[in-house]
Tab-separated table of C-alpha atoms (C1' of nucleotides) in Angstrom:
chain	number	residue	atom	x	y	z
A	564	MET	CA	5.406	-24.560	-9.940
A	565	GLU	CA	3.020	-21.757	-9.614
A	566	LYS	CA	0.680	-20.552	-11.688
A	567	ILE	CA	-0.411	-17.241	-12.938
A	568	LEU	CA	-3.381	-16.172	-14.605
A	569	LEU	CA	-2.619	-12.907	-16.994
A	570	VAL	CA	-5.072	-11.205	-18.348
A	571	ASP	CA	-4.670	-7.701	-20.537
A	572	ASP	CA	-6.661	-6.960	-24.203
A	573	GLU	CA	-2.517	-5.259	-25.163
A	574	GLN	CA	-1.047	-8.484	-26.421
A	575	ASP	CA	2.238	-6.860	-26.056
A	576	ILE	CA	1.969	-6.353	-22.539
A	577	LEU	CA	0.991	-9.803	-22.227
A	578	GLU	CA	4.036	-10.950	-24.047
A	579	PHE	CA	5.798	-8.871	-22.053
A	580	ILE	CA	4.977	-9.650	-18.401
A	581	GLY	CA	3.900	-13.281	-19.751
A	582	TYR	CA	8.206	-13.362	-20.664
A	583	ASN	CA	9.631	-12.033	-17.504
A	584	LEU	CA	7.321	-14.616	-15.163
A	585	SER	CA	8.213	-17.483	-17.453
A	586	LYS	CA	11.683	-16.693	-17.019
A	587	GLU	CA	11.579	-16.346	-13.695
A	588	GLY	CA	10.197	-20.110	-13.461
A	589	TYR	CA	6.381	-19.469	-13.093
A	590	GLU	CA	3.827	-20.781	-15.300
A	591	VAL	CA	1.738	-18.412	-17.355
A	592	ILE	CA	-1.161	-18.393	-18.835
A	593	THR	CA	-2.569	-14.945	-20.252
A	594	SER	CA	-6.540	-14.088	-21.591
A	595	SER	CA	-7.307	-10.978	-23.114
A	596	ASN	CA	-10.773	-10.092	-21.449
A	597	GLY	CA	-12.127	-10.435	-18.376
A	598	LYS	CA	-15.195	-12.564	-19.472
A	599	GLU	CA	-12.580	-15.083	-20.487
A	600	ALA	CA	-10.768	-14.926	-17.463
A	601	ILE	CA	-13.345	-16.161	-15.044
A	602	LYS	CA	-12.973	-19.318	-16.829
A	603	ILE	CA	-10.424	-20.048	-17.912
A	604	ALA	CA	-9.423	-19.192	-14.030
A	605	GLN	CA	-12.266	-21.743	-12.876
A	606	LYS	CA	-10.310	-24.286	-14.964
A	607	GLU	CA	-7.192	-23.574	-14.129
A	608	ASN	CA	-6.785	-22.435	-10.931
A	609	PRO	CA	-4.100	-20.463	-10.975
A	610	ASP	CA	-2.501	-19.361	-7.714
A	611	LEU	CA	-1.866	-15.375	-8.774
A	612	ILE	CA	-4.235	-13.608	-11.223
A	613	ILE	CA	-2.783	-10.803	-13.033
A	614	LEU	CA	-5.384	-8.280	-13.517
A	615	ASP	CA	-5.108	-4.955	-16.173
A	616	VAL	CA	-8.190	-2.887	-15.178
A	617	MET	CA	-8.617	-1.179	-17.726
A	618	MET	CA	-10.271	-3.632	-20.663
A	619	PRO	CA	-13.364	-3.222	-22.745
A	620	GLU	CA	-16.635	-5.363	-22.140
A	621	MET	CA	-15.691	-6.390	-18.701
A	622	ASP	CA	-12.395	-4.576	-16.752
A	623	GLY	CA	-10.090	-5.650	-14.273
A	624	ILE	CA	-12.530	-4.646	-11.295
A	625	GLU	CA	-15.374	-5.982	-12.141
A	626	ALA	CA	-14.128	-9.120	-12.804
A	627	CYS	CA	-12.393	-8.958	-9.510
A	628	LEU	CA	-15.456	-8.570	-7.980
A	629	GLU	CA	-17.121	-11.682	-10.452
A	630	LEU	CA	-13.601	-13.401	-8.574
A	631	ARG	CA	-14.187	-13.063	-5.717
A	632	LYS	CA	-17.400	-13.901	-5.672
A	633	ILE	CA	-16.366	-18.080	-6.982
A	634	GLU	CA	-16.388	-19.909	-3.843
A	635	LYS	CA	-12.777	-21.395	-4.827
A	636	LEU	CA	-10.953	-18.535	-5.778
A	637	LYS	CA	-11.498	-16.358	-2.864
A	638	ASP	CA	-8.710	-17.171	-1.724
A	639	THR	CA	-6.700	-16.707	-5.091
A	640	LEU	CA	-4.109	-13.834	-4.965
A	641	ILE	CA	-5.173	-10.528	-7.591
A	642	ILE	CA	-2.850	-8.071	-8.218
A	643	PHE	CA	-4.041	-4.603	-10.172
A	644	LEU	CA	-2.235	-3.499	-13.445
A	645	SER	CA	-2.953	0.236	-13.705
A	646	ALA	CA	-2.017	3.122	-15.742
A	647	ARG	CA	-1.274	5.764	-13.615
A	648	GLY	CA	-0.855	6.282	-9.820
A	649	GLU	CA	-3.829	8.324	-9.057
A	650	ASP	CA	-6.635	7.412	-10.414
A	651	TYR	CA	-10.101	5.924	-8.651
A	652	SER	CA	-9.317	2.210	-9.828
A	653	GLN	CA	-6.448	1.867	-7.500
A	654	VAL	CA	-8.487	2.425	-4.821
A	655	ALA	CA	-11.502	0.735	-6.262
A	656	GLY	CA	-8.956	-2.021	-6.574
A	657	PHE	CA	-8.369	-3.083	-3.015
A	658	ASP	CA	-12.070	-2.465	-2.270
A	659	ALA	CA	-13.021	-5.053	-4.848
A	660	GLY	CA	-10.592	-7.287	-3.493
A	661	ALA	CA	-7.209	-7.562	-4.835
A	662	ASP	CA	-4.339	-7.858	-2.587
A	663	ASP	CA	-2.054	-5.216	-4.520
A	664	TYR	CA	-1.430	-3.422	-7.827
A	665	ILE	CA	1.437	-2.139	-9.885
A	666	SER	CA	1.545	1.313	-12.127
A	667	LYS	CA	2.517	1.016	-15.666
A	668	PRO	CA	4.850	1.516	-17.276
A	669	ILE	CA	5.816	-1.812	-15.656
A	670	LYS	CA	9.319	-2.559	-14.885
A	671	PRO	CA	10.414	-6.103	-15.044
A	672	ARG	CA	12.075	-6.035	-11.932
A	673	LEU	CA	9.942	-4.297	-9.782
A	674	LEU	CA	6.962	-6.394	-11.471
A	675	VAL	CA	9.174	-9.933	-10.468
A	676	SER	CA	9.683	-8.462	-6.711
A	677	ARG	CA	5.834	-8.253	-6.044
A	678	VAL	CA	4.906	-10.971	-7.605
A	679	LYS	CA	7.545	-13.084	-5.755
A	680	ALA	CA	6.699	-11.342	-2.447
A	681	ILE	CA	2.484	-11.844	-2.683
A	682	LEU	CA	3.254	-15.631	-3.441
A	683	ARG	CA	5.512	-15.711	-0.519
A	684	ARG	CA	3.073	-14.470	1.284
A	685	LYS	CA	0.268	-16.711	0.455
A	686	GLY	CA	2.162	-19.984	1.185
A	687	SER	CA	2.713	-18.770	4.863
A	688	SER	CA	-0.897	-17.509	5.342
A	689	GLN	CA	-2.122	-20.731	5.137
A	690	GLU	CA	-0.345	-22.364	6.890
A	691	GLU	CA	-0.875	-19.492	9.465
A	692	ALA	CA	-4.401	-19.522	9.041
A	693	ILE	CA	-4.138	-23.472	10.137
A	694	ASP	CA	-2.795	-23.330	13.562
A	695	GLU	CA	-5.897	-20.913	15.360
A	696	GLU	CA	-5.295	-22.525	19.064
A	697	GLY	CA	-3.356	-21.027	21.776
A	698	ALA	CA	-0.452	-20.338	19.775
A	699	ILE	CA	1.456	-18.125	18.079
A	700	ARG	CA	0.320	-16.711	15.239
A	701	ILE	CA	1.674	-13.888	12.425
A	702	ASP	CA	0.277	-11.710	9.465
A	703	ARG	CA	2.576	-10.600	7.232
A	704	GLU	CA	0.646	-8.127	5.071
A	705	LYS	CA	-0.087	-6.228	8.603
A	706	TYR	CA	3.176	-6.858	10.004
A	707	LEU	CA	1.458	-8.058	13.250
A	708	VAL	CA	2.844	-11.111	15.094
A	709	TYR	CA	-0.323	-12.622	17.834
A	710	LYS	CA	-0.502	-14.686	20.818
A	711	GLU	CA	-4.049	-15.188	22.401
A	712	GLY	CA	-5.541	-12.444	20.921
A	713	GLU	CA	-2.885	-10.079	21.609
A	714	GLU	CA	-1.267	-8.278	18.757
A	715	TYR	CA	2.378	-7.109	18.538
A	716	SER	CA	4.296	-5.004	15.912
A	717	PHE	CA	8.114	-6.630	16.490
A	718	PRO	CA	10.871	-4.886	14.693
A	719	LYS	CA	12.322	-5.943	11.338
A	720	LYS	CA	14.630	-8.731	12.047
A	721	GLU	CA	13.018	-10.350	14.977
A	722	PHE	CA	10.129	-10.341	12.936
A	723	GLU	CA	11.428	-12.170	9.580
A	724	LEU	CA	13.432	-14.707	12.084
A	725	LEU	CA	10.252	-15.281	13.499
A	726	ALA	CA	8.332	-15.353	10.231
A	727	LEU	CA	10.857	-18.189	9.061
A	728	LEU	CA	11.428	-20.316	12.010
A	729	ILE	CA	7.302	-20.767	12.543
A	730	SER	CA	6.798	-21.081	8.190
A	731	LYS	CA	7.210	-24.728	9.004
A	732	PRO	CA	7.346	-25.259	12.838
A	733	GLY	CA	8.881	-28.364	14.235
A	734	LYS	CA	11.476	-27.853	11.397
A	735	VAL	CA	15.215	-27.065	12.495
A	736	PHE	CA	16.986	-23.838	11.092
A	737	THR	CA	20.440	-23.917	11.360
A	738	ARG	CA	22.572	-20.600	12.122
A	739	GLU	CA	24.171	-20.877	8.427
A	740	VAL	CA	19.945	-20.856	7.151
A	741	ILE	CA	18.809	-18.077	9.011
A	742	LEU	CA	22.109	-15.942	8.407
A	743	ASP	CA	21.167	-16.589	4.405
A	744	SER	CA	17.956	-16.686	4.927
A	745	VAL	CA	17.025	-13.520	7.642
A	746	TRP	CA	20.111	-11.412	6.493
A	747	GLY	CA	20.576	-12.031	3.357
A	748	GLY	CA	23.767	-13.949	1.901
A	749	GLU	CA	26.060	-11.424	1.246
A	750	VAL	CA	25.558	-9.419	4.861
A	751	VAL	CA	28.722	-10.866	7.269
A	752	VAL	CA	27.273	-10.761	10.879
A	753	GLY	CA	28.905	-12.465	13.898
A	754	ASP	CA	27.303	-15.342	15.109
A	755	ARG	CA	25.850	-13.848	18.451
A	756	THR	CA	23.557	-11.670	16.237
A	757	ILE	CA	21.116	-14.907	15.905
A	758	ASP	CA	21.281	-15.744	19.526
A	759	VAL	CA	20.607	-12.119	20.618
A	760	HIS	CA	17.390	-11.766	17.980
A	761	VAL	CA	16.309	-15.220	19.891
A	762	ARG	CA	16.260	-13.886	23.366
A	763	LYS	CA	14.495	-11.259	22.469
A	764	LEU	CA	11.696	-13.506	20.638
A	765	ARG	CA	11.811	-15.852	23.527
A	766	GLU	CA	11.684	-12.709	26.150
A	767	LYS	CA	8.440	-10.913	23.849
A	768	LEU	CA	6.465	-14.984	23.221
A	769	GLY	CA	7.557	-16.906	25.987
A	770	ASP	CA	10.526	-19.183	26.547
A	771	GLN	CA	8.534	-22.099	25.431
A	772	TYR	CA	8.259	-21.841	21.613
A	773	ILE	CA	11.544	-21.597	20.413
A	774	LYS	CA	13.962	-24.499	21.141
A	775	THR	CA	18.034	-24.376	20.636
A	776	ILE	CA	19.231	-28.050	19.242
A	777	LYS	CA	22.632	-27.419	20.468
A	778	GLY	CA	24.967	-27.699	17.440
A	779	VAL	CA	22.349	-27.596	15.137
A	780	GLY	CA	20.363	-24.779	15.411
A	781	TYR	CA	16.647	-23.360	16.401
A	782	LYS	CA	13.335	-24.693	15.830
A	783	PHE	CA	9.768	-23.148	16.624
A	784	GLU	CA	6.867	-25.069	18.516
A	785	ALA	CA	3.476	-24.825	19.318
B	1067	MET	CA	-30.721	-3.634	-14.524
B	1068	GLU	CA	-29.584	-0.263	-14.504
B	1069	LYS	CA	-31.227	2.794	-16.204
B	1070	ILE	CA	-30.042	5.723	-18.253
B	1071	LEU	CA	-31.363	8.059	-19.476
B	1072	LEU	CA	-29.935	10.012	-23.038
B	1073	VAL	CA	-30.433	13.802	-24.075
B	1074	ASP	CA	-28.965	14.882	-27.318
B	1075	ASP	CA	-30.605	16.546	-30.189
B	1076	GLU	CA	-28.641	14.669	-32.710
B	1077	GLN	CA	-30.712	10.833	-33.540
B	1078	ASP	CA	-27.255	9.276	-34.825
B	1079	ILE	CA	-25.727	10.302	-31.405
B	1080	LEU	CA	-28.501	8.763	-29.385
B	1081	GLU	CA	-28.520	5.798	-31.862
B	1082	PHE	CA	-24.572	5.206	-31.585
B	1083	ILE	CA	-24.547	5.634	-27.500
B	1084	GLY	CA	-28.227	3.983	-27.467
B	1085	TYR	CA	-26.680	0.722	-28.997
B	1086	ASN	CA	-23.129	0.605	-27.264
B	1087	LEU	CA	-25.050	1.064	-23.873
B	1088	SER	CA	-27.779	-1.674	-24.566
B	1089	LYS	CA	-25.620	-4.247	-25.399
B	1090	GLU	CA	-23.570	-4.227	-22.481
B	1091	GLY	CA	-26.897	-4.470	-20.762
B	1092	TYR	CA	-28.329	-1.347	-19.196
B	1093	GLU	CA	-31.842	0.079	-19.780
B	1094	VAL	CA	-31.606	3.095	-22.260
B	1095	ILE	CA	-34.179	5.651	-22.505
B	1096	THR	CA	-34.061	8.984	-25.137
B	1097	SER	CA	-34.751	12.463	-25.568
B	1098	SER	CA	-33.750	14.856	-27.862
B	1099	ASN	CA	-33.924	18.178	-25.570
B	1100	GLY	CA	-33.369	19.128	-22.355
B	1101	LYS	CA	-36.993	20.503	-21.465
B	1102	GLU	CA	-38.501	16.452	-22.254
B	1103	ALA	CA	-35.541	15.076	-20.522
B	1104	ILE	CA	-36.588	17.099	-17.259
B	1105	LYS	CA	-40.238	15.251	-17.300
B	1106	ILE	CA	-39.063	11.749	-18.417
B	1107	ALA	CA	-36.197	11.798	-15.341
B	1108	GLN	CA	-38.942	12.700	-13.312
B	1109	LYS	CA	-41.157	9.809	-14.215
B	1110	GLU	CA	-38.233	7.190	-15.348
B	1111	ASN	CA	-36.098	7.867	-11.996
B	1112	PRO	CA	-33.238	6.879	-13.917
B	1113	ASP	CA	-29.953	5.927	-12.449
B	1114	LEU	CA	-27.990	7.910	-14.773
B	1115	ILE	CA	-28.255	10.917	-17.068
B	1116	ILE	CA	-25.970	11.757	-20.029
B	1117	LEU	CA	-26.307	14.956	-20.903
B	1118	ASP	CA	-25.141	17.117	-24.119
B	1119	VAL	CA	-24.100	20.589	-23.418
B	1120	MET	CA	-24.501	21.967	-26.992
B	1121	MET	CA	-28.743	20.941	-27.611
B	1122	PRO	CA	-31.178	23.941	-28.651
B	1123	GLU	CA	-33.350	25.686	-26.401
B	1124	MET	CA	-32.289	24.282	-23.109
B	1125	ASP	CA	-28.857	23.367	-22.903
B	1126	GLY	CA	-27.021	20.454	-20.668
B	1127	ILE	CA	-26.004	22.703	-18.592
B	1128	GLU	CA	-29.137	24.558	-17.993
B	1129	ALA	CA	-30.838	21.227	-17.700
B	1130	CYS	CA	-28.324	19.924	-15.137
B	1131	LEU	CA	-28.923	22.835	-13.076
B	1132	GLU	CA	-32.716	22.552	-13.425
B	1133	LEU	CA	-31.994	18.828	-12.462
B	1134	ARG	CA	-30.334	19.149	-9.155
B	1135	LYS	CA	-33.337	21.377	-8.593
B	1136	ILE	CA	-35.498	18.261	-7.823
B	1137	GLU	CA	-34.777	16.755	-4.407
B	1138	LYS	CA	-35.357	12.873	-5.644
B	1139	LEU	CA	-32.720	13.635	-8.415
B	1140	LYS	CA	-30.506	15.433	-6.465
B	1141	ASP	CA	-28.306	12.295	-6.111
B	1142	THR	CA	-29.084	10.457	-9.789
B	1143	LEU	CA	-25.148	10.750	-11.320
B	1144	ILE	CA	-25.214	13.275	-14.029
B	1145	ILE	CA	-22.327	12.622	-17.252
B	1146	PHE	CA	-22.121	15.704	-19.612
B	1147	LEU	CA	-21.089	15.038	-23.347
B	1148	SER	CA	-19.463	17.985	-25.207
B	1149	ALA	CA	-17.789	19.186	-28.542
B	1150	ARG	CA	-13.461	18.730	-27.863
B	1151	GLY	CA	-11.644	21.529	-27.203
B	1152	GLU	CA	-14.452	23.380	-25.241
B	1153	ASP	CA	-12.810	24.127	-22.236
B	1154	TYR	CA	-15.440	26.176	-20.734
B	1155	SER	CA	-18.571	23.737	-20.765
B	1156	GLN	CA	-16.372	21.102	-18.983
B	1157	VAL	CA	-15.992	23.439	-15.809
B	1158	ALA	CA	-19.230	24.811	-16.355
B	1159	GLY	CA	-20.593	21.626	-16.081
B	1160	PHE	CA	-19.298	20.412	-13.292
B	1161	ASP	CA	-19.843	23.446	-11.558
B	1162	ALA	CA	-23.409	23.003	-12.395
B	1163	GLY	CA	-23.309	19.459	-10.530
B	1164	ALA	CA	-22.188	16.541	-12.852
B	1165	ASP	CA	-20.432	14.006	-12.047
B	1166	ASP	CA	-17.926	13.136	-15.309
B	1167	TYR	CA	-17.458	14.023	-18.437
B	1168	ILE	CA	-16.682	12.890	-22.165
B	1169	SER	CA	-15.571	14.308	-25.016
B	1170	LYS	CA	-16.649	14.095	-28.406
B	1171	PRO	CA	-16.162	12.106	-30.705
B	1172	ILE	CA	-17.562	9.101	-28.639
B	1173	LYS	CA	-15.696	5.935	-28.144
B	1174	PRO	CA	-17.434	3.406	-27.352
B	1175	ARG	CA	-14.716	1.619	-24.877
B	1176	LEU	CA	-14.204	4.660	-23.315
B	1177	LEU	CA	-18.003	5.568	-23.469
B	1178	VAL	CA	-18.372	2.258	-21.411
B	1179	SER	CA	-15.264	1.974	-19.068
B	1180	ARG	CA	-16.836	6.288	-17.615
B	1181	VAL	CA	-20.010	4.380	-17.690
B	1182	LYS	CA	-19.493	1.547	-15.568
B	1183	ALA	CA	-17.060	3.582	-13.212
B	1184	ILE	CA	-19.613	5.740	-12.744
B	1185	LEU	CA	-22.174	3.267	-11.448
B	1186	ARG	CA	-19.772	0.911	-9.720
B	1187	ARG	CA	-18.764	4.732	-7.254
B	1188	LYS	CA	-22.136	5.103	-7.199
B	1189	GLY	CA	-23.288	1.771	-5.289
B	1190	SER	CA	-19.772	1.589	-3.509
B	1191	SER	CA	-20.689	5.248	-1.971
B	1192	GLN	CA	-23.600	3.844	-0.478
B	1193	GLU	CA	-22.439	1.312	1.231
B	1194	GLU	CA	-18.905	3.527	2.586
B	1195	ALA	CA	-22.056	6.567	3.859
B	1196	ILE	CA	-22.660	3.414	5.805
B	1197	ASP	CA	-19.539	2.917	8.013
B	1198	GLU	CA	-19.758	5.979	9.828
B	1199	GLU	CA	-17.291	5.765	13.314
B	1200	GLY	CA	-15.461	7.788	14.884
B	1201	ALA	CA	-12.220	7.331	12.397
B	1202	ILE	CA	-11.564	8.442	9.006
B	1203	ARG	CA	-13.576	8.649	6.531
B	1204	ILE	CA	-12.392	10.096	2.878
B	1205	ASP	CA	-14.490	10.538	-0.665
B	1206	ARG	CA	-12.851	10.521	-3.662
B	1207	GLU	CA	-15.742	12.259	-5.803
B	1208	LYS	CA	-15.451	15.048	-3.330
B	1209	TYR	CA	-12.162	14.969	-3.166
B	1210	LEU	CA	-12.855	15.507	0.593
B	1211	VAL	CA	-11.673	13.774	3.807
B	1212	TYR	CA	-13.721	13.628	7.064
B	1213	LYS	CA	-12.732	13.739	10.928
B	1214	GLU	CA	-15.831	13.236	13.464
B	1215	GLY	CA	-18.446	14.404	10.718
B	1216	GLU	CA	-15.930	17.530	10.145
B	1217	GLU	CA	-14.832	17.990	6.734
B	1218	TYR	CA	-11.682	18.703	5.258
B	1219	SER	CA	-10.043	19.666	2.019
B	1220	PHE	CA	-6.057	17.879	1.013
B	1221	PRO	CA	-3.762	18.690	-1.370
B	1222	LYS	CA	-3.717	15.929	-3.883
B	1223	LYS	CA	-0.112	14.019	-2.363
B	1224	GLU	CA	-1.800	13.949	0.807
B	1225	PHE	CA	-5.281	12.624	-0.276
B	1226	GLU	CA	-4.158	10.063	-2.584
B	1227	LEU	CA	-1.652	8.905	0.131
B	1228	LEU	CA	-4.013	8.881	3.165
B	1229	ALA	CA	-6.417	7.338	0.128
B	1230	LEU	CA	-3.956	4.370	-0.519
B	1231	LEU	CA	-3.657	3.461	2.744
B	1232	ILE	CA	-6.934	3.788	4.343
B	1233	SER	CA	-7.621	1.899	1.321
B	1234	LYS	CA	-6.706	-1.230	3.435
B	1235	PRO	CA	-6.514	-0.388	6.923
B	1236	GLY	CA	-3.880	-2.403	8.546
B	1237	LYS	CA	-1.894	-3.323	5.227
B	1238	VAL	CA	1.586	-2.269	5.406
B	1239	PHE	CA	2.080	0.134	2.505
B	1240	THR	CA	6.026	-0.195	1.767
B	1241	ARG	CA	7.582	2.896	0.833
B	1242	GLU	CA	8.186	1.127	-3.043
B	1243	VAL	CA	4.533	0.207	-3.051
B	1244	ILE	CA	3.809	4.308	-2.030
B	1245	LEU	CA	5.732	6.081	-4.674
B	1246	ASP	CA	4.879	3.878	-7.557
B	1247	SER	CA	1.273	4.414	-6.706
B	1248	VAL	CA	0.770	7.905	-5.300
B	1249	TRP	CA	3.863	9.236	-7.558
B	1250	GLY	CA	3.919	7.196	-10.133
B	1251	GLY	CA	6.150	4.441	-11.696
B	1252	GLU	CA	8.183	6.736	-13.782
B	1253	VAL	CA	8.347	9.692	-11.049
B	1254	VAL	CA	11.621	10.068	-8.908
B	1255	VAL	CA	11.229	11.700	-5.950
B	1256	GLY	CA	13.450	10.860	-2.393
B	1257	ASP	CA	12.660	9.039	0.091
B	1258	ARG	CA	12.297	12.151	2.511
B	1259	THR	CA	9.444	13.603	0.482
B	1260	ILE	CA	7.439	10.649	1.765
B	1261	ASP	CA	7.947	10.857	5.518
B	1262	VAL	CA	6.783	14.713	4.754
B	1263	HIS	CA	3.290	13.944	3.795
B	1264	VAL	CA	3.236	11.450	6.189
B	1265	ARG	CA	4.242	14.256	8.476
B	1266	LYS	CA	1.657	16.292	6.821
B	1267	LEU	CA	-1.115	13.792	7.782
B	1268	ARG	CA	-0.417	13.103	11.013
B	1269	GLU	CA	-0.180	17.063	12.019
B	1270	LYS	CA	-4.306	17.415	10.542
B	1271	LEU	CA	-5.676	13.977	11.141
B	1272	GLY	CA	-3.410	13.664	14.131
B	1273	ASP	CA	-1.137	10.742	15.042
B	1274	GLN	CA	-2.453	8.001	16.047
B	1275	TYR	CA	-3.834	7.056	12.627
B	1276	ILE	CA	-0.751	6.581	10.694
B	1277	LYS	CA	1.810	3.866	11.948
B	1278	THR	CA	5.250	3.533	11.256
B	1279	ILE	CA	7.106	0.404	10.578
B	1280	LYS	CA	10.435	0.406	10.781
B	1281	GLY	CA	12.457	-0.407	8.157
B	1282	VAL	CA	9.112	-1.587	5.883
B	1283	GLY	CA	6.801	0.519	5.049
B	1284	TYR	CA	3.293	2.720	6.711
B	1285	LYS	CA	-0.151	1.945	7.128
B	1286	PHE	CA	-3.583	3.227	8.524
B	1287	GLU	CA	-5.320	2.402	11.693
B	1288	ALA	CA	-8.818	2.765	13.165
C	1255	DA	C1'	38.211	-30.740	38.513
C	1256	DC	C1'	39.122	-28.899	35.078
C	1257	DA	C1'	39.149	-27.359	29.846
C	1258	DT	C1'	36.482	-26.613	25.717
C	1259	DC	C1'	32.658	-25.841	23.592
C	1260	DG	C1'	28.473	-23.683	21.941
C	1261	DT	C1'	24.852	-21.034	23.615
C	1262	DG	C1'	22.503	-17.149	27.387
C	1263	DT	C1'	22.846	-12.307	28.850
C	1264	DT	C1'	23.551	-7.928	29.071
C	1265	DA	C1'	23.939	-3.493	28.376
C	1266	DA	C1'	26.773	0.145	25.208
C	1267	DG	C1'	27.140	1.992	21.041
C	1268	DA	C1'	26.828	1.801	16.412
C	1269	DA	C1'	24.237	1.607	12.036
C	1270	DA	C1'	20.173	2.630	10.161
C	1271	DA	C1'	15.462	4.701	9.215
C	1272	DT	C1'	12.337	7.886	9.984
C	1273	DA	C1'	11.255	12.696	12.051
C	1274	DT	C1'	11.490	17.643	11.544
C	1275	DT	C1'	11.607	22.071	9.595
C	1276	DA	C1'	13.201	24.881	7.180
C	1277	DA	C1'	13.895	27.008	2.746
C	1278	DC	C1'	12.981	27.289	-2.308
C	1279	DA	C1'	10.674	26.675	-6.687
C	1280	DG	C1'	6.555	26.257	-9.671
C	1281	DA	C1'	1.780	26.017	-9.732
C	1282	DC	C1'	-2.887	28.834	-9.466
C	1283	DA	C1'	-5.841	32.191	-8.398
C	1284	DT	C1'	-6.344	36.701	-7.120
D	751	DA	C1'	2.784	40.657	-10.857
D	752	DT	C1'	1.814	39.122	-6.527
D	753	DG	C1'	0.555	36.539	-2.565
D	754	DT	C1'	-0.941	32.245	-1.133
D	755	DC	C1'	-0.935	27.356	-1.812
D	756	DT	C1'	1.269	22.710	-2.779
D	757	DG	C1'	5.224	19.467	-3.602
D	758	DT	C1'	10.039	18.638	-3.070
D	759	DT	C1'	14.367	18.755	-0.985
D	760	DA	C1'	18.800	19.155	2.317
D	761	DA	C1'	20.161	19.286	6.365
D	762	DT	C1'	19.979	17.757	11.436
D	763	DA	C1'	17.797	15.436	14.822
D	764	DT	C1'	15.790	12.448	16.784
D	765	DT	C1'	13.906	7.323	17.300
D	766	DT	C1'	14.750	2.535	16.981
D	767	DT	C1'	16.579	-1.195	15.446
D	768	DC	C1'	20.788	-3.895	15.029
D	769	DT	C1'	25.195	-5.516	16.053
D	770	DT	C1'	28.549	-6.389	19.108
D	771	DA	C1'	31.360	-7.346	23.211
D	772	DA	C1'	32.152	-9.052	27.458
D	773	DC	C1'	31.295	-12.403	30.367
D	774	DA	C1'	28.178	-16.312	31.934
D	775	DC	C1'	26.073	-20.679	31.941
D	776	DG	C1'	25.853	-25.822	31.361
D	777	DA	C1'	27.310	-29.432	29.245
D	778	DT	C1'	30.390	-32.875	27.908
D	779	DG	C1'	34.057	-35.193	27.894
D	780	DT	C1'	39.432	-35.585	30.193
DNA sequence: ACATCGTGTTAAGAAAATATTAACAGACAT
DNA sequence: ATGTCTGTTAATATTTTCTTAACACGATGT
């Protein structure tokens, strides 16, 4: 279960966001100010920290800068919450090392989908970081595929398919799972569609990376 | 520790603001009139000067103009303090070279967060100035875009869009994120609106900077 | 050898997403 | 008021991506 640290000086917002995230199965810890949040973060080691930009005493940006100084929290994901879409704080947010931000007023659905997206990104980017040798690497944030130092831009479906296969090298993904994950449950497309996308990937990456397991599915191998 | 020079003819206000800033760890010097303030500023070289607009003898705007004439104080930050509703002073203040503006009655939290924000901005703008490359740079304070030494003034939405994209070069921003950030959460505008603004940016900057990732979003690349 | 099954390959066309242009309304300044 | 600048939209064009159909190929079992 993923742990999320939520920091805002307004109790209402803590409750509102907290409720929505708990409902989705996340473990939520809260704090009402930046200083306290840093202490809690060090103790609890959350997967994600959601920080309000505007807070008394120590605001979100400052807190973020502090958090980034702490070695073990360097890679912790940070999302900013900001009052409006147009102020300086947003940009400064990225300068300070934030990974995403959400503007108020907060819509539950949007919030949840952002949180999911960013946590998924973390999961895969960590695995990617490990295999630094001659193989293939992907960067979800930049939406790029790297092969031997070169970077390539892939169409969405190809990218998602590769991302799925590469997320667990060696594991065989059945056609059913692939369809479900890349195309989404409801969409119905023919079986050849997967083949064609696999072919395009092989064309771009080379045949050796994606292996066919007849009657079962496909897998990625370094 | 950052040094702040506080100038107001009312003793109460000097104490009140002084207390709140000291508590945050700033070194506070005070002065009760414009002429004296200028002398002190030259001697003390503060990082930030907070000037009341309404003062006997030499008012804040006049003092500000004088300060701007002094070479070594050209880049010192100045915040104006003025009574509510004094619209004139706000405009005149910025003309005179102020960096921000706070209206009375003063709320400690707001004051502190403004002060922090503006000092931070100074810090970061210095860093930004360093990376002068062939690419694009923006100055949020001046609301200007620089390309190969030339400076351009962009309309608000275009500026905000560029600022967002440039805030994390390489990162793909989805339409959802862009709308949320540049237009704000509640506002509902069509998807084509983003395209049009992207087009305007490309027209001004050149096509190579903003890249489209179909089905995903846009990104800025140096 | 032949039939069958699962997958590979290709190119064409459909579908989706974005680009472009022009027109219009509102803000703003003169 | 008048003209300029900005932001938005609609309509249309263009581009890229996706999907499909048709056929090829190889493995397997008879």
